[in-house]
Amino acid sequence: MTAYTEQCSRSLVTSPAGVLEYLTGQINCWFRVQQLKHQVARERRQLLLLSDAELRDLGISREDAVAEAHRGDLPSDRLRKHL
């Protein structure tokens, strides 16, 4: 089970109010994940704008920065904090 499903899953109840609450929670969780994806992608793109000296200060090589910028996943620790 992923952090997303752990944080966003709720037991479905049969009443209309319960179903609405469940769907609202799922939609809100989806929007938070999308927002985090956008933020992480922006941060990774910003790595490419750093000079080699700035990357060295961070202990990151240019190759590491390029590899990080092309990753598509979300850091699980940030996903857990964000949800």
Short mmCIF file of N, CA and C in Angstrom, two decimals:
data_model
loop_
_atom_site.label_atom_id
_atom_site.label_comp_id
_atom_site.label_asym_id
_atom_site.label_seq_id
_atom_site.Cartn_x
_atom_site.Cartn_y
_atom_site.Cartn_z
N MET A 1 0.85 -1.18 0.00
CA MET A 1 0.00 0.00 0.00
C MET A 1 0.89 1.24 0.00
N THR A 2 0.61 2.18 -0.86
CA THR A 2 1.42 3.38 -0.96
C THR A 2 1.01 4.38 0.11
N ALA A 3 1.85 5.38 0.30
CA ALA A 3 1.53 6.43 1.27
C ALA A 3 0.24 7.14 0.87
N TYR A 4 0.04 7.29 -0.44
CA TYR A 4 -1.19 7.96 -0.91
C TYR A 4 -2.41 7.17 -0.46
N THR A 5 -2.42 5.87 -0.70
CA THR A 5 -3.60 5.09 -0.34
C THR A 5 -3.75 4.95 1.16
N GLU A 6 -2.64 4.92 1.88
CA GLU A 6 -2.73 4.86 3.33
C GLU A 6 -3.34 6.14 3.89
N GLN A 7 -2.91 7.28 3.37
CA GLN A 7 -3.38 8.56 3.89
C GLN A 7 -4.77 8.92 3.38
N CYS A 8 -5.11 8.48 2.18
CA CYS A 8 -6.32 8.96 1.53
C CYS A 8 -7.47 7.96 1.61
N SER A 9 -7.22 6.75 2.02
CA SER A 9 -8.31 5.79 2.03
C SER A 9 -9.13 5.91 3.32
N ARG A 10 -10.38 5.82 3.13
CA ARG A 10 -11.32 5.81 4.25
C ARG A 10 -12.31 4.71 3.97
N SER A 11 -12.93 4.19 5.02
CA SER A 11 -13.92 3.16 4.78
C SER A 11 -15.18 3.79 4.18
N LEU A 12 -15.69 3.15 3.17
CA LEU A 12 -16.88 3.64 2.47
C LEU A 12 -18.12 3.22 3.25
N VAL A 13 -18.97 4.15 3.53
CA VAL A 13 -20.23 3.85 4.20
C VAL A 13 -21.35 3.93 3.19
N THR A 14 -22.48 3.36 3.53
CA THR A 14 -23.56 3.26 2.55
C THR A 14 -24.49 4.46 2.53
N SER A 15 -24.43 5.34 3.50
CA SER A 15 -25.32 6.49 3.49
C SER A 15 -24.85 7.51 2.47
N PRO A 16 -25.77 8.26 1.89
CA PRO A 16 -25.36 9.29 0.91
C PRO A 16 -24.38 10.31 1.50
N ALA A 17 -24.58 10.69 2.74
CA ALA A 17 -23.67 11.65 3.37
C ALA A 17 -22.28 11.03 3.52
N GLY A 18 -22.21 9.75 3.86
CA GLY A 18 -20.92 9.07 3.98
C GLY A 18 -20.20 8.95 2.66
N VAL A 19 -20.97 8.66 1.60
CA VAL A 19 -20.39 8.56 0.27
C VAL A 19 -19.86 9.92 -0.17
N LEU A 20 -20.63 10.97 0.07
CA LEU A 20 -20.19 12.32 -0.29
C LEU A 20 -18.93 12.72 0.48
N GLU A 21 -18.89 12.40 1.75
CA GLU A 21 -17.70 12.70 2.56
C GLU A 21 -16.48 11.96 2.02
N TYR A 22 -16.68 10.70 1.68
CA TYR A 22 -15.60 9.88 1.15
C TYR A 22 -15.07 10.48 -0.16
N LEU A 23 -15.99 10.80 -1.09
CA LEU A 23 -15.58 11.35 -2.37
C LEU A 23 -14.91 12.70 -2.22
N THR A 24 -15.41 13.53 -1.34
CA THR A 24 -14.80 14.83 -1.08
C THR A 24 -13.38 14.65 -0.56
N GLY A 25 -13.20 13.72 0.35
CA GLY A 25 -11.86 13.44 0.88
C GLY A 25 -10.91 12.96 -0.19
N GLN A 26 -11.39 12.08 -1.07
CA GLN A 26 -10.55 11.57 -2.16
C GLN A 26 -10.15 12.67 -3.13
N ILE A 27 -11.09 13.54 -3.46
CA ILE A 27 -10.81 14.65 -4.38
C ILE A 27 -9.81 15.62 -3.75
N ASN A 28 -10.00 15.94 -2.47
CA ASN A 28 -9.06 16.83 -1.78
C ASN A 28 -7.66 16.23 -1.73
N CYS A 29 -7.59 14.95 -1.46
CA CYS A 29 -6.30 14.27 -1.40
C CYS A 29 -5.63 14.29 -2.78
N TRP A 30 -6.40 14.04 -3.83
CA TRP A 30 -5.85 14.07 -5.19
C TRP A 30 -5.28 15.44 -5.51
N PHE A 31 -6.01 16.51 -5.14
CA PHE A 31 -5.52 17.86 -5.40
C PHE A 31 -4.23 18.15 -4.63
N ARG A 32 -4.13 17.68 -3.38
CA ARG A 32 -2.90 17.91 -2.61
C ARG A 32 -1.72 17.19 -3.25
N VAL A 33 -1.95 15.98 -3.75
CA VAL A 33 -0.87 15.23 -4.40
C VAL A 33 -0.45 15.94 -5.69
N GLN A 34 -1.40 16.44 -6.46
CA GLN A 34 -1.08 17.16 -7.69
C GLN A 34 -0.26 18.41 -7.38
N GLN A 35 -0.64 19.12 -6.33
CA GLN A 35 0.09 20.32 -5.92
C GLN A 35 1.52 19.96 -5.53
N LEU A 36 1.70 18.87 -4.81
CA LEU A 36 3.03 18.44 -4.42
C LEU A 36 3.85 18.04 -5.64
N LYS A 37 3.24 17.33 -6.59
CA LYS A 37 3.94 16.95 -7.81
C LYS A 37 4.46 18.18 -8.55
N HIS A 38 3.63 19.20 -8.64
CA HIS A 38 4.02 20.43 -9.32
C HIS A 38 5.19 21.11 -8.58
N GLN A 39 5.11 21.15 -7.27
CA GLN A 39 6.15 21.79 -6.46
C GLN A 39 7.48 21.04 -6.60
N VAL A 40 7.45 19.72 -6.52
CA VAL A 40 8.68 18.93 -6.62
C VAL A 40 9.28 19.07 -8.02
N ALA A 41 8.45 19.06 -9.05
CA ALA A 41 8.96 19.22 -10.42
C ALA A 41 9.62 20.58 -10.59
N ARG A 42 9.04 21.62 -10.00
CA ARG A 42 9.62 22.97 -10.08
C ARG A 42 10.97 23.00 -9.37
N GLU A 43 11.05 22.40 -8.20
CA GLU A 43 12.32 22.37 -7.46
C GLU A 43 13.39 21.62 -8.23
N ARG A 44 13.00 20.52 -8.87
CA ARG A 44 13.97 19.74 -9.64
C ARG A 44 14.45 20.53 -10.86
N ARG A 45 13.57 21.28 -11.50
CA ARG A 45 13.99 22.11 -12.63
C ARG A 45 14.94 23.21 -12.17
N GLN A 46 14.71 23.73 -10.97
CA GLN A 46 15.58 24.79 -10.44
C GLN A 46 17.00 24.29 -10.21
N LEU A 47 17.16 22.99 -9.93
CA LEU A 47 18.50 22.43 -9.79
C LEU A 47 19.32 22.67 -11.05
N LEU A 48 18.67 22.57 -12.20
CA LEU A 48 19.39 22.74 -13.47
C LEU A 48 19.88 24.16 -13.67
N LEU A 49 19.29 25.11 -12.97
CA LEU A 49 19.69 26.52 -13.11
C LEU A 49 20.89 26.88 -12.25
N LEU A 50 21.25 26.00 -11.32
CA LEU A 50 22.39 26.29 -10.44
C LEU A 50 23.70 26.13 -11.20
N SER A 51 24.66 26.93 -10.82
CA SER A 51 26.00 26.82 -11.43
C SER A 51 26.70 25.58 -10.86
N ASP A 52 27.77 25.19 -11.52
CA ASP A 52 28.54 24.04 -11.03
C ASP A 52 29.09 24.30 -9.63
N ALA A 53 29.48 25.54 -9.36
CA ALA A 53 30.00 25.88 -8.03
C ALA A 53 28.89 25.75 -6.97
N GLU A 54 27.69 26.20 -7.31
CA GLU A 54 26.58 26.09 -6.36
C GLU A 54 26.22 24.62 -6.11
N LEU A 55 26.25 23.82 -7.17
CA LEU A 55 25.98 22.40 -7.00
C LEU A 55 27.05 21.73 -6.13
N ARG A 56 28.31 22.13 -6.34
CA ARG A 56 29.39 21.59 -5.51
C ARG A 56 29.17 21.94 -4.05
N ASP A 57 28.71 23.16 -3.78
CA ASP A 57 28.42 23.56 -2.39
C ASP A 57 27.37 22.66 -1.76
N LEU A 58 26.46 22.16 -2.58
CA LEU A 58 25.41 21.26 -2.09
C LEU A 58 25.88 19.80 -2.06
N GLY A 59 27.04 19.56 -2.66
CA GLY A 59 27.55 18.19 -2.72
C GLY A 59 26.91 17.38 -3.82
N ILE A 60 26.47 18.07 -4.88
CA ILE A 60 25.79 17.41 -6.00
C ILE A 60 26.56 17.69 -7.28
N SER A 61 26.76 16.65 -8.07
CA SER A 61 27.42 16.85 -9.36
C SER A 61 26.38 17.29 -10.39
N ARG A 62 26.85 17.82 -11.50
CA ARG A 62 25.94 18.22 -12.58
C ARG A 62 25.14 17.00 -13.07
N GLU A 63 25.81 15.85 -13.17
CA GLU A 63 25.13 14.63 -13.62
C GLU A 63 24.02 14.23 -12.64
N ASP A 64 24.30 14.35 -11.33
CA ASP A 64 23.28 14.05 -10.32
C ASP A 64 22.09 15.01 -10.44
N ALA A 65 22.38 16.27 -10.70
CA ALA A 65 21.32 17.27 -10.83
C ALA A 65 20.44 16.98 -12.04
N VAL A 66 21.07 16.59 -13.14
CA VAL A 66 20.30 16.26 -14.35
C VAL A 66 19.44 15.02 -14.10
N ALA A 67 20.03 14.02 -13.46
CA ALA A 67 19.27 12.80 -13.16
C ALA A 67 18.08 13.11 -12.23
N GLU A 68 18.31 13.93 -11.23
CA GLU A 68 17.24 14.31 -10.30
C GLU A 68 16.15 15.10 -11.01
N ALA A 69 16.54 15.98 -11.90
CA ALA A 69 15.57 16.82 -12.63
C ALA A 69 14.66 15.98 -13.52
N HIS A 70 15.13 14.83 -13.96
CA HIS A 70 14.33 13.99 -14.85
C HIS A 70 13.54 12.91 -14.11
N ARG A 71 13.64 12.87 -12.81
CA ARG A 71 12.86 11.88 -12.05
C ARG A 71 11.39 12.27 -12.07
N GLY A 72 10.53 11.30 -12.05
CA GLY A 72 9.10 11.56 -12.07
C GLY A 72 8.39 11.18 -10.80
N ASP A 73 9.11 10.59 -9.86
CA ASP A 73 8.47 10.13 -8.64
C ASP A 73 8.42 11.23 -7.59
N LEU A 74 7.70 10.96 -6.53
CA LEU A 74 7.64 11.88 -5.40
C LEU A 74 8.40 11.29 -4.23
N PRO A 75 9.17 12.10 -3.51
CA PRO A 75 9.83 11.60 -2.32
C PRO A 75 8.78 11.16 -1.29
N SER A 76 8.87 9.92 -0.84
CA SER A 76 7.83 9.37 0.05
C SER A 76 7.72 10.15 1.35
N ASP A 77 8.84 10.66 1.88
CA ASP A 77 8.76 11.41 3.13
C ASP A 77 7.97 12.71 2.95
N ARG A 78 8.14 13.35 1.81
CA ARG A 78 7.38 14.59 1.55
C ARG A 78 5.92 14.28 1.27
N LEU A 79 5.66 13.16 0.64
CA LEU A 79 4.28 12.77 0.37
C LEU A 79 3.54 12.53 1.68
N ARG A 80 4.20 11.84 2.60
CA ARG A 80 3.57 11.57 3.91
C ARG A 80 3.30 12.87 4.66
N LYS A 81 4.26 13.79 4.63
CA LYS A 81 4.09 15.07 5.34
C LYS A 81 2.99 15.92 4.71
N HIS A 82 2.90 15.86 3.38
CA HIS A 82 1.98 16.72 2.65
C HIS A 82 0.53 16.28 2.80
N LEU A 83 0.34 14.98 2.99
CA LEU A 83 -1.03 14.47 3.11
C LEU A 83 -1.43 14.55 4.54
#
